[in-house]
Tab-separated table of N, CA and C in Angstrom:
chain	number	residue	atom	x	y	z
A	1	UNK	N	84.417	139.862	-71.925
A	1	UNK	CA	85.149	140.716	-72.832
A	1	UNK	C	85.769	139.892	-73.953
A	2	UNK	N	86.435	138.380	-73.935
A	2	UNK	CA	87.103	137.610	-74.559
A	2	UNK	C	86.036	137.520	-75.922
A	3	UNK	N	84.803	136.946	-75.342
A	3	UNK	CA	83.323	136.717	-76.746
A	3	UNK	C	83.316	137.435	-76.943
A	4	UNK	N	83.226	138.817	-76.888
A	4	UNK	CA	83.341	140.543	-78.000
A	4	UNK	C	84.603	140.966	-78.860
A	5	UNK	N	85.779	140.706	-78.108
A	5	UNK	CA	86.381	140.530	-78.778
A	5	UNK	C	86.619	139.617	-79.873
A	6	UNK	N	86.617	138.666	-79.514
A	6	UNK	CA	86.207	137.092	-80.878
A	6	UNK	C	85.093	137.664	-81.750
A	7	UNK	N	84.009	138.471	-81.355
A	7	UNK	CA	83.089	138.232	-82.388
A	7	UNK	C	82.630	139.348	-83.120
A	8	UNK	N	82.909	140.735	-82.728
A	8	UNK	CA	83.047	141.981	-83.007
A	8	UNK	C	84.301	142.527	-83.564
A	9	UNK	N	84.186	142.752	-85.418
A	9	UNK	CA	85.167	143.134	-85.804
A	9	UNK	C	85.532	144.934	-85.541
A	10	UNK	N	87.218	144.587	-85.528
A	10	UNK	CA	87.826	145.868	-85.541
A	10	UNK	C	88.029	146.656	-86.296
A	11	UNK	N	86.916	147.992	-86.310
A	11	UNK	CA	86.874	148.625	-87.732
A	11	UNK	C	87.687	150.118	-87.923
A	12	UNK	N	88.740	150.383	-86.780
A	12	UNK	CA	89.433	151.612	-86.561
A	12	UNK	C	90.590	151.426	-87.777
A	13	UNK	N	91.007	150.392	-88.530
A	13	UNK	CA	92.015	151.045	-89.292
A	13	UNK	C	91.373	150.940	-90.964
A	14	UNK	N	91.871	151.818	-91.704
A	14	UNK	CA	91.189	152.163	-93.199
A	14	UNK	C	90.820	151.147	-94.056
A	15	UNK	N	91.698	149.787	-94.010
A	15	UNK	CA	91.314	148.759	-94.600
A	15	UNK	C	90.016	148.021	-93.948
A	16	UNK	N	89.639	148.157	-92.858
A	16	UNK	CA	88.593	147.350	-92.537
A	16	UNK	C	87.186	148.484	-92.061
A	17	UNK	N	87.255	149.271	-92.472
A	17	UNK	CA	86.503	150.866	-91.968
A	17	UNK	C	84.993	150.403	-92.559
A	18	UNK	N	84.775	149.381	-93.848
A	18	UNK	CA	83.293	149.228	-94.101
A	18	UNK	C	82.679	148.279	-93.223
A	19	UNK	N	83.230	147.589	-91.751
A	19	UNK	CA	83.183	147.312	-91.353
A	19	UNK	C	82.054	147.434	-90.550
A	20	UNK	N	82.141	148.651	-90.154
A	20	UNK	CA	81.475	149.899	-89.221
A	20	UNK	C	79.803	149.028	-88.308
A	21	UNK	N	79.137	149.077	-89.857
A	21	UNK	CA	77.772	148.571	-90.221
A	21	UNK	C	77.325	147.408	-88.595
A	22	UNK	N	78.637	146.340	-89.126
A	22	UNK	CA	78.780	144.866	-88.690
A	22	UNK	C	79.102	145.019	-87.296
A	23	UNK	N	80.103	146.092	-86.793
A	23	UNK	CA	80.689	146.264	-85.598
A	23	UNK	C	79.485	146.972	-84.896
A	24	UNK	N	78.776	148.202	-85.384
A	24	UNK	CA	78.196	148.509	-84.541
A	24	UNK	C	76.805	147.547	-84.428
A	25	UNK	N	76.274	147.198	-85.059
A	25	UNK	CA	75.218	145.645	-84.866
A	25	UNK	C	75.298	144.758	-84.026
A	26	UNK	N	76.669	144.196	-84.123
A	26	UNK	CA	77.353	143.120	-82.959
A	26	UNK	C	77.656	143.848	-81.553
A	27	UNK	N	77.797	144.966	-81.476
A	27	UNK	CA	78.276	145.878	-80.227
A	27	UNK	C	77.007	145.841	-79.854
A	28	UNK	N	75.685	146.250	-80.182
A	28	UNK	CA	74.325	146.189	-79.790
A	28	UNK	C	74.096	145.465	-79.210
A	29	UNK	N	73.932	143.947	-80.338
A	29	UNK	CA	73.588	143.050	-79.805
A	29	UNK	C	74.488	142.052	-79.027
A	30	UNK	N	75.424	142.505	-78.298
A	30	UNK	CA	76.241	142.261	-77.093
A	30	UNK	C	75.540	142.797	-75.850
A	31	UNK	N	75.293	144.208	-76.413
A	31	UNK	CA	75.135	144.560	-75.018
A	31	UNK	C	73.673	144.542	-74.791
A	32	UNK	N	72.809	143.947	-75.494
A	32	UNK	CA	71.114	143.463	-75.088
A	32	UNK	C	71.776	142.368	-74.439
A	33	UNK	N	72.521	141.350	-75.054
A	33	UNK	CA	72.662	139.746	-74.023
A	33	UNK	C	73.198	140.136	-73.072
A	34	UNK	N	73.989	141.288	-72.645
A	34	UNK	CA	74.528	141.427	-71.100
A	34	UNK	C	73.726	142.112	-70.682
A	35	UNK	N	72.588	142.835	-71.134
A	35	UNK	CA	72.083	143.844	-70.449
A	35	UNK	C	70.663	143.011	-69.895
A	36	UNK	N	69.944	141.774	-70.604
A	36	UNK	CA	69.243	140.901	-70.118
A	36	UNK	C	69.886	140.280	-69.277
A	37	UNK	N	70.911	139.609	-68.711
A	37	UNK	CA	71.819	138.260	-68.041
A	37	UNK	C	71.836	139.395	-66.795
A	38	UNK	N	72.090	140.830	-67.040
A	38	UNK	CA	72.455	141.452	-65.913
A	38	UNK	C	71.245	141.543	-65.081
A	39	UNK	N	70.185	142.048	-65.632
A	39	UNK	CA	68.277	141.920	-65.277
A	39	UNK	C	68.015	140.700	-64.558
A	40	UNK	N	68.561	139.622	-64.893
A	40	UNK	CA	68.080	138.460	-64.967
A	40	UNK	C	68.687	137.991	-63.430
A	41	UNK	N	70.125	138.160	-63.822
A	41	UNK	CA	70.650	138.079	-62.482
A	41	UNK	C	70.063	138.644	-61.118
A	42	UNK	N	70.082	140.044	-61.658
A	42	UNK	CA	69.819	140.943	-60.615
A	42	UNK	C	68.525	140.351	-59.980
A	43	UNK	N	67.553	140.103	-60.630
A	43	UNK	CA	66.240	139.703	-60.143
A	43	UNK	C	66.360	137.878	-59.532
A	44	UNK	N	67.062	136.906	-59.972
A	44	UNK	CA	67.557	135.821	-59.387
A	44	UNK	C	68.002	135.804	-57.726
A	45	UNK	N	69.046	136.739	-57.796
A	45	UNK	CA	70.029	137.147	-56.801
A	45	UNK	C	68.721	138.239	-55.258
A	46	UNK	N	67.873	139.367	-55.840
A	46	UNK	CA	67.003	139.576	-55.090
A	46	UNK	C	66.187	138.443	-55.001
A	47	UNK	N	65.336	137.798	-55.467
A	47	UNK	CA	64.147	136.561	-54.787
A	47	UNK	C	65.549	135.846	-53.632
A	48	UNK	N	66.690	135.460	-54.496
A	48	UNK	CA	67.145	134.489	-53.135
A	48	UNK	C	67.574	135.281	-51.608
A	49	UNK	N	67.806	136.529	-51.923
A	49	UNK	CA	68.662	137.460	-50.630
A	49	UNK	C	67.084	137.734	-50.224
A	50	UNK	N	65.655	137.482	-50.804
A	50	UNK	CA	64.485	138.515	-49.961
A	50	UNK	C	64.573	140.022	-50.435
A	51	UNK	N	65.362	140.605	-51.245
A	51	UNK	CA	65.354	142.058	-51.442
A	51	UNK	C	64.271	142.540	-52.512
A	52	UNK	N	63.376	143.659	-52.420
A	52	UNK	CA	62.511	143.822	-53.185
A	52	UNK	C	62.883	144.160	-54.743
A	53	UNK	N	62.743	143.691	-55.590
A	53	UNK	CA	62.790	144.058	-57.012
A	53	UNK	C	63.205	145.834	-57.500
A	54	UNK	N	62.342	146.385	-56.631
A	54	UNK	CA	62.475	147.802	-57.031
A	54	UNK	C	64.018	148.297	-56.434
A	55	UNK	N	64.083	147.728	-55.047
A	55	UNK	CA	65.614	148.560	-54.100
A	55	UNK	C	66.670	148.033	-55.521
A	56	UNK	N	66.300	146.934	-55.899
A	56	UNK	CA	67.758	146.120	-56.631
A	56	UNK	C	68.157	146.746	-58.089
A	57	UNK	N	66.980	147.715	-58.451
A	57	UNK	CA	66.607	148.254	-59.903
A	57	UNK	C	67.479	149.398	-59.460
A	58	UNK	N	67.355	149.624	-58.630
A	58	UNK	CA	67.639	151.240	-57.912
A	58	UNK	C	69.001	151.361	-57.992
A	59	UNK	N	69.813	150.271	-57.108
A	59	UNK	CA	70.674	150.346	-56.536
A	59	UNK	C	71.968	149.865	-57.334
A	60	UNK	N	71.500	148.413	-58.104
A	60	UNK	CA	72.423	147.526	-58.610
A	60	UNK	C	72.176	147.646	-60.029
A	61	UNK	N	71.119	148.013	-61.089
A	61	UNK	CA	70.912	147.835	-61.772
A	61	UNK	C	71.431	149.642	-62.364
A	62	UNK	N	70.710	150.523	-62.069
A	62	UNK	CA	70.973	151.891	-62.301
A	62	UNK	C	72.429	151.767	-61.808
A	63	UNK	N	73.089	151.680	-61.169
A	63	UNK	CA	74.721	151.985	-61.258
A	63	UNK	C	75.626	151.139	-62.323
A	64	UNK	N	74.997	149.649	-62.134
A	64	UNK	CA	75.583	149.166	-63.619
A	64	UNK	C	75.554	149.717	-64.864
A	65	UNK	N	74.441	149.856	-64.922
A	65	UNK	CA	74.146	151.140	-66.543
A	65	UNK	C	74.451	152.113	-66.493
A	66	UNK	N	74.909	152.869	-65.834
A	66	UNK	CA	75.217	154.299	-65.338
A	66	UNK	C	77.393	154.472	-65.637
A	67	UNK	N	77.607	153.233	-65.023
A	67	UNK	CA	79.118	153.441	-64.997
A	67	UNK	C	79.698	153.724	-66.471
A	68	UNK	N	79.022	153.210	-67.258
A	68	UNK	CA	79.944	153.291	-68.709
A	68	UNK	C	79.826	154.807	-69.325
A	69	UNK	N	78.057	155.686	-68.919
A	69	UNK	CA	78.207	156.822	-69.343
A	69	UNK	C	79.290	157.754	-68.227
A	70	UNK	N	79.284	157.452	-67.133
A	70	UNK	CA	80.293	158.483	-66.181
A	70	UNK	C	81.548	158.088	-66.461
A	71	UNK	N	82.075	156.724	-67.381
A	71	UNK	CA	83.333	156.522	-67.679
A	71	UNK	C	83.970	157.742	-68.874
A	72	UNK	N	82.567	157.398	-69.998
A	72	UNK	CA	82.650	158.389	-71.277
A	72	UNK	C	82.869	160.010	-70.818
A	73	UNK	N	81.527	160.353	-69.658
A	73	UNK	CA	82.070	161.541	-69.737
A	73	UNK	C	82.931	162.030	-68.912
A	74	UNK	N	84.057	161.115	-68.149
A	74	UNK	CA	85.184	161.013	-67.590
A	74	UNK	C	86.575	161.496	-68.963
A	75	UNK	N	86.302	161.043	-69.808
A	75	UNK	CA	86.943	160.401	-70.919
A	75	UNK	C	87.033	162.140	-71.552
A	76	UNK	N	86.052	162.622	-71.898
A	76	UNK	CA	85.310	163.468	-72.850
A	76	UNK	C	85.659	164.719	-71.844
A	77	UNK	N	85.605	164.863	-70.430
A	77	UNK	CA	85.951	165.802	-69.875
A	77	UNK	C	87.260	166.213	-69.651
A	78	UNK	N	88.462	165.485	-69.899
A	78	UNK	CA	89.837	165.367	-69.621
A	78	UNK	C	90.417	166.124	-71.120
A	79	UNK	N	89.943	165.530	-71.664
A	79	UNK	CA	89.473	166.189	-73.373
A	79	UNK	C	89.497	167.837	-73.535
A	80	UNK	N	89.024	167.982	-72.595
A	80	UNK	CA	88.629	169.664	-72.454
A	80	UNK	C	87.233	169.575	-73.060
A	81	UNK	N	86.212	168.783	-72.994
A	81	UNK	CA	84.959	169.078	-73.460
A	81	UNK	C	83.861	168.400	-72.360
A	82	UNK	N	84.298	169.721	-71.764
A	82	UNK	CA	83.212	169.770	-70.553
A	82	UNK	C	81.829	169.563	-71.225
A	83	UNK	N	81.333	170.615	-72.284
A	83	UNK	CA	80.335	170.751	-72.567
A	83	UNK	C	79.486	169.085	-72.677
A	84	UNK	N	80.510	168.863	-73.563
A	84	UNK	CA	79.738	167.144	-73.977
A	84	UNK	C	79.929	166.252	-73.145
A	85	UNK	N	80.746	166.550	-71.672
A	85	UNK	CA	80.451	165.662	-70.383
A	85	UNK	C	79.245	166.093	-70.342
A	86	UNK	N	78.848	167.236	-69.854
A	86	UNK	CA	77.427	167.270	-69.259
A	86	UNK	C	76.239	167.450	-69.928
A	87	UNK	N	76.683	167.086	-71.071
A	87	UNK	CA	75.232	166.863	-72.389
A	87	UNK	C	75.169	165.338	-72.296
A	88	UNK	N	76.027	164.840	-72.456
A	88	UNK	CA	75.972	163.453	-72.106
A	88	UNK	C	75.397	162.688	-71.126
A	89	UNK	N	75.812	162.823	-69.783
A	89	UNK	CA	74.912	162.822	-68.884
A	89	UNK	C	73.545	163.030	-68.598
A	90	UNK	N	73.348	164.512	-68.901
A	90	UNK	CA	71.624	165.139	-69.171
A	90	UNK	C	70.638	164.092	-69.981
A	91	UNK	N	71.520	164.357	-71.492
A	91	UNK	CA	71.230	163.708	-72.353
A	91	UNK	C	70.926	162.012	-72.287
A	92	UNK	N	71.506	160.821	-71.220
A	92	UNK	CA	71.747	159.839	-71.302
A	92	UNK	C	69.926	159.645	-70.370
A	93	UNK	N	69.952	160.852	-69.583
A	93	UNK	CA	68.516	160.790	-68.572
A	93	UNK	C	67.415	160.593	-69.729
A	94	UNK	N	67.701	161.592	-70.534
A	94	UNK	CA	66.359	162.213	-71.514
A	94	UNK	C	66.021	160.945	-72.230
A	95	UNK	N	67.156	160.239	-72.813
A	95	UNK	CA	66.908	159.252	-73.556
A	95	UNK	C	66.422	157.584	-73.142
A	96	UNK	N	66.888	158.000	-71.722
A	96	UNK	CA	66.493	156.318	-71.205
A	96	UNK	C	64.920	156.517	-70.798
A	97	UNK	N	64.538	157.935	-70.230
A	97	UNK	CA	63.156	158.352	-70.042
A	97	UNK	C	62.425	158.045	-71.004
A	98	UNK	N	62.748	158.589	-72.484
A	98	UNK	CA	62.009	158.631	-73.791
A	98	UNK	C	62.296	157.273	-74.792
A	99	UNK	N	63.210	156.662	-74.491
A	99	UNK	CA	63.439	155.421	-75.277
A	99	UNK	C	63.423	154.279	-75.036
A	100	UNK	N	64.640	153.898	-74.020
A	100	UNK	CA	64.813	152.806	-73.143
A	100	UNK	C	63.895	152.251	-72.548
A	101	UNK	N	63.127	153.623	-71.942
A	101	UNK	CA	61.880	152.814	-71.227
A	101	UNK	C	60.403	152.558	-71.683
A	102	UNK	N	60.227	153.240	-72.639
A	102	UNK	CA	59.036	152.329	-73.514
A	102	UNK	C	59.338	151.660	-74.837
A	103	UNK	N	60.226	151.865	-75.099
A	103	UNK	CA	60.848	150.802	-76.722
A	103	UNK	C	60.700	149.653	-76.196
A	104	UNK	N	60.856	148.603	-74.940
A	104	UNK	CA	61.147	147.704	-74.435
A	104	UNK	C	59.551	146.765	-74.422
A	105	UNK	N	58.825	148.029	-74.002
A	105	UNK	CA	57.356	147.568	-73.359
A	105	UNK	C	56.753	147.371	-74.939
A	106	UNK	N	56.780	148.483	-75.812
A	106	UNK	CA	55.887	148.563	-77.182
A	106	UNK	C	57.011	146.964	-77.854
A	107	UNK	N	57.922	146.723	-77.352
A	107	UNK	CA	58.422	145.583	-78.119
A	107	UNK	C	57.338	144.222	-77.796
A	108	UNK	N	57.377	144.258	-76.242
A	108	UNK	CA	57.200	143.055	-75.752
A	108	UNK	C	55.305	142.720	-75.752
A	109	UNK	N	55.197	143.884	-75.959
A	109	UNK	CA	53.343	143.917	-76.081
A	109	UNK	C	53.239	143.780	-77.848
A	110	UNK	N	53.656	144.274	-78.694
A	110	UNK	CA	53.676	143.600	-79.938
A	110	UNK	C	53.993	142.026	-80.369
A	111	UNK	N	54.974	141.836	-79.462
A	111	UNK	CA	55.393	140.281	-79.816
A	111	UNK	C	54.373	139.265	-79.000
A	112	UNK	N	54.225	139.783	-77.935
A	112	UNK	CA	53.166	138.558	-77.438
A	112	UNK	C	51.323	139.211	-77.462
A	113	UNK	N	51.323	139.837	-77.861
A	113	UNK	CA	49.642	139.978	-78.270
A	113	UNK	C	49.042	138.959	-79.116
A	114	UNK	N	50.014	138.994	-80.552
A	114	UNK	CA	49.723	138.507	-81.853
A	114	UNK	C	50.140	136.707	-81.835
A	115	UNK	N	50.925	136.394	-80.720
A	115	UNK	CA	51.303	135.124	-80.476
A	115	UNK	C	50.243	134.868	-79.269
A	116	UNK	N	49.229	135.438	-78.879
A	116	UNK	CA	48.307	135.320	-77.758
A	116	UNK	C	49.097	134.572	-76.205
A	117	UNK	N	49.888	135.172	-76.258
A	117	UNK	CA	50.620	134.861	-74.745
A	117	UNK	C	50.670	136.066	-73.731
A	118	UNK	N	50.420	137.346	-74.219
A	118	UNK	CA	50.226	138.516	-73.292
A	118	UNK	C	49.126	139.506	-73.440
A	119	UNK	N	49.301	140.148	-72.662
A	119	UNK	CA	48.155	141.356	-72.479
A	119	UNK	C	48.618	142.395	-73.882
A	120	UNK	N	47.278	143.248	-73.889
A	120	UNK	CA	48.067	144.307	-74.691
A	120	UNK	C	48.209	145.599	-73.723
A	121	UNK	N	48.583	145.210	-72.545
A	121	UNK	CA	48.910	146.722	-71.690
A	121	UNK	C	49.682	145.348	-70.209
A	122	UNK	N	50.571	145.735	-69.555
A	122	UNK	CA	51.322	145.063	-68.412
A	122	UNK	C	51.475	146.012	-67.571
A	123	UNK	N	50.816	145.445	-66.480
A	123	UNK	CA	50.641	147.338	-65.055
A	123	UNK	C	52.492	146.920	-64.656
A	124	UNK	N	52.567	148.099	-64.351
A	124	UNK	CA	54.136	147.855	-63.893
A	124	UNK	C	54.197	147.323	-62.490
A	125	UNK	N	53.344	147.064	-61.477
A	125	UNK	CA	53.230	146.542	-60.478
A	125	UNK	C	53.918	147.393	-59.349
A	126	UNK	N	54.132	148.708	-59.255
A	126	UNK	CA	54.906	149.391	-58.030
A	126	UNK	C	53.399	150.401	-58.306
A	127	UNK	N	53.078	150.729	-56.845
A	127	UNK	CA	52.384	152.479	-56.776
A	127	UNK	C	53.346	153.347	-56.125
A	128	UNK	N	54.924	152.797	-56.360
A	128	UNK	CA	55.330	153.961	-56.128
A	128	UNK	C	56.302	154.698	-57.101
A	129	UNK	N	55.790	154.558	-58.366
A	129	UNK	CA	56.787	154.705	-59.421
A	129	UNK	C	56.418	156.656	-59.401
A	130	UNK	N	56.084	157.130	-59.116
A	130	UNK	CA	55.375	158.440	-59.056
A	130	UNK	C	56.588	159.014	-58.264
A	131	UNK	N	56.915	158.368	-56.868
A	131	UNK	CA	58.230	158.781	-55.979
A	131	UNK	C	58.914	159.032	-56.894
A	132	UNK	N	59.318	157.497	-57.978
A	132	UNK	CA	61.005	157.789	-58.443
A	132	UNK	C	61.042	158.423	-59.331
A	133	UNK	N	60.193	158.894	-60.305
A	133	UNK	CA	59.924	160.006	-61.120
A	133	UNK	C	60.126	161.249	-60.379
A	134	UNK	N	59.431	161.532	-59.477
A	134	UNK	CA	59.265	162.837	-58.971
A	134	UNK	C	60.916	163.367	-58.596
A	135	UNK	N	61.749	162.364	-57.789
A	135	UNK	CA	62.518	162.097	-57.575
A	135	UNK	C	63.354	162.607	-58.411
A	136	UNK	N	63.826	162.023	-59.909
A	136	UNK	CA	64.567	162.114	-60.718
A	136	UNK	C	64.101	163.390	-61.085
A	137	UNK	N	63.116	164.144	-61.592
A	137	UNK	CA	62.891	165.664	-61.702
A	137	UNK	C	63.584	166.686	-60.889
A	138	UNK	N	62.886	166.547	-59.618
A	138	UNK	CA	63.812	167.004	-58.333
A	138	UNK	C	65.417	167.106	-58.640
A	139	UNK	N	66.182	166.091	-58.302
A	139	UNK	CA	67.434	165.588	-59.026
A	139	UNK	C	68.145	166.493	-60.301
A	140	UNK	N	67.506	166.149	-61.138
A	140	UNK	CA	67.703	167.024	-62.220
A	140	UNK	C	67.513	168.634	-61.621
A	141	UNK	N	66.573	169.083	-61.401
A	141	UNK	CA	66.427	170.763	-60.984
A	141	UNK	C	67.557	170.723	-60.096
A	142	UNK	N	67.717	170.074	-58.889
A	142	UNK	CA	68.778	170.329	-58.043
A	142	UNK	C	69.902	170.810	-58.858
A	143	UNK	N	70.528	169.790	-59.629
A	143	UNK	CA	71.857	169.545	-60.198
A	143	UNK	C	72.316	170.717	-61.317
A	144	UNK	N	70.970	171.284	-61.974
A	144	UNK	CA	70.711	172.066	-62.695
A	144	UNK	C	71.376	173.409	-62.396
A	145	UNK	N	70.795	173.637	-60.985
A	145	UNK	CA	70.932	174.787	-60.053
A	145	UNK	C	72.294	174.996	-59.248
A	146	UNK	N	72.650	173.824	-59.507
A	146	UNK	CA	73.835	173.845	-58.440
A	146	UNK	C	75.229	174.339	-59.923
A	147	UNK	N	75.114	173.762	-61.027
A	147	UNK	CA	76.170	173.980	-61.967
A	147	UNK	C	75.414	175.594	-62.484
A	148	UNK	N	74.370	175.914	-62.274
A	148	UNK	CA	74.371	177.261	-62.327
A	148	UNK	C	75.287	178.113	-61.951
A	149	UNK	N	74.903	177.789	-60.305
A	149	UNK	CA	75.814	178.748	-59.019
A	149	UNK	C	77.441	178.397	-59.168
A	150	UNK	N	78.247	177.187	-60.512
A	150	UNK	CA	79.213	177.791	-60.203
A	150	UNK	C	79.364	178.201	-62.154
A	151	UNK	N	78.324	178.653	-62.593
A	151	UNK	CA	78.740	179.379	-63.361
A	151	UNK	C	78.986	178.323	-65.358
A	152	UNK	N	78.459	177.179	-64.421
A	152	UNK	CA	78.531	176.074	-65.806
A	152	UNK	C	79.709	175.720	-66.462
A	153	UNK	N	80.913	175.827	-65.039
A	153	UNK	CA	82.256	175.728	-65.157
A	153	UNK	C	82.740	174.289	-64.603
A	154	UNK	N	82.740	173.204	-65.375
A	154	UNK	CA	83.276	172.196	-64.629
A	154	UNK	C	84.369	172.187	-64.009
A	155	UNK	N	84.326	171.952	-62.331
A	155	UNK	CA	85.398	172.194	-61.456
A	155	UNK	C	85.557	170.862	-60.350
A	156	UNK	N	86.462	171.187	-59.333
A	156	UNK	CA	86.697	170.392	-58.750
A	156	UNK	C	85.445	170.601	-57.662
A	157	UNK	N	85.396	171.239	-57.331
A	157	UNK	CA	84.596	172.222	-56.011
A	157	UNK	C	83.036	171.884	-56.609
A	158	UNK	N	82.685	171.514	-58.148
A	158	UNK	CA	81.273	171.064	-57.895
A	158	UNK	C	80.788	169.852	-57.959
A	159	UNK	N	82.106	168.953	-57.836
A	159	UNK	CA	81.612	167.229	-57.544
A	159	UNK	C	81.029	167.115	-56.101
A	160	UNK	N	81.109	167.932	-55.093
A	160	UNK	CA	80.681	167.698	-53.855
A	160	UNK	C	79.504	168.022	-53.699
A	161	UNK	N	78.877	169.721	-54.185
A	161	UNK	CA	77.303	169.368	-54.223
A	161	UNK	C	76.575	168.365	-54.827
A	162	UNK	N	77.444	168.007	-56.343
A	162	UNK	CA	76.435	167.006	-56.911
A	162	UNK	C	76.742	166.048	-56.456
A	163	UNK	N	77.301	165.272	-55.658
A	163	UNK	CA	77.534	164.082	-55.279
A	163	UNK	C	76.614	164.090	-53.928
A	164	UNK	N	76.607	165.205	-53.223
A	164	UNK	CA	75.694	165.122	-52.434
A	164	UNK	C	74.146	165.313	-52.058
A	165	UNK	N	73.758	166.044	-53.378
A	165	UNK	CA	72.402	166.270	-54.007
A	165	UNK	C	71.998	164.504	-54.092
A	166	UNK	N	72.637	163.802	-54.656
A	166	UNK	CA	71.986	162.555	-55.337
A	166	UNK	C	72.229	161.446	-53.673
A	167	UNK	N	73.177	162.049	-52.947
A	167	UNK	CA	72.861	161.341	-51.153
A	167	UNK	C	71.314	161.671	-50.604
């Protein structure tokens, strides 16, 4: 937190507001170097414990990335804007499905094709990526169905199905 702070300017008050540009650039590219170191780790830390790559993606990696959007729409729901808690959320699925997860691949197959160090296609190496897809669909319909039945009213009474849908 100390290196973001040092190196990411503060652009909330009017004199420094053209700032914006610089802050949100440096906020990015903060969180690619933690978001590689965290990958990096994670996959270090499984080869030495024996744990398979995929349980550690699952488990340690999806909750790390996950906490900052359930912080926001923690934040955003107290607010009185339920709505944009649970667009947020929805929304955070749609986008890591449609962005996150092939922006990464079309990066890394452009950069090493033309430098002849990679393939121009990398098999993802699981046959069971079909489960965790299917999975996350499932998931989604569940969760879908359940804020139906209470009416698309964020309450206290529907953290327990959804908390237990995703058990």
């Amino acid at each position: 937190a100390l290196v973001v702070w040092l190196t990411v300017p503060h652009c909330g008050d009017e004199a420094r507001h053209w700032l914006w540009p610089f802050t949100c650039a440096l906020a990015l590219t903060w969180i690619t170097i933690f978001s590689y170191l965290m990958v990096w780790m994670s996959v270090e830390a499984s080869d030495s414990l024996g744990i398979p790559h995929f349980i550690t993606g699952l488990l340690v990696l999806s909750t790390g990335t996950s906490l900052p959007d359930a912080i926001a729409s923690v934040v955003v729901a107290r607010q009185g804007l339920g709505d944009m808690a649970l667009s947020s959320a929805i929304g955070s699925s749609i986008f890591n499905m449609g962005v996150s997860l092939p922006l990464p691949w079309l990066v890394y197959v452009a950069l090493q094709v033309p430098l002849g160090h990679g393939l121009d296609q990398v098999p993802l190496g699981t046959s069971n990526l079909w489960v965790s897809l299917a999975t996350l669909v499932v998931l989604i319909l569940v969760n879908l169905k359940i804020m139906d039945s209470f009416d698309w009213t964020l309450r206290q009474g529907l953290a327990i199905p959804m908390l237990l849908s995703f058990a």
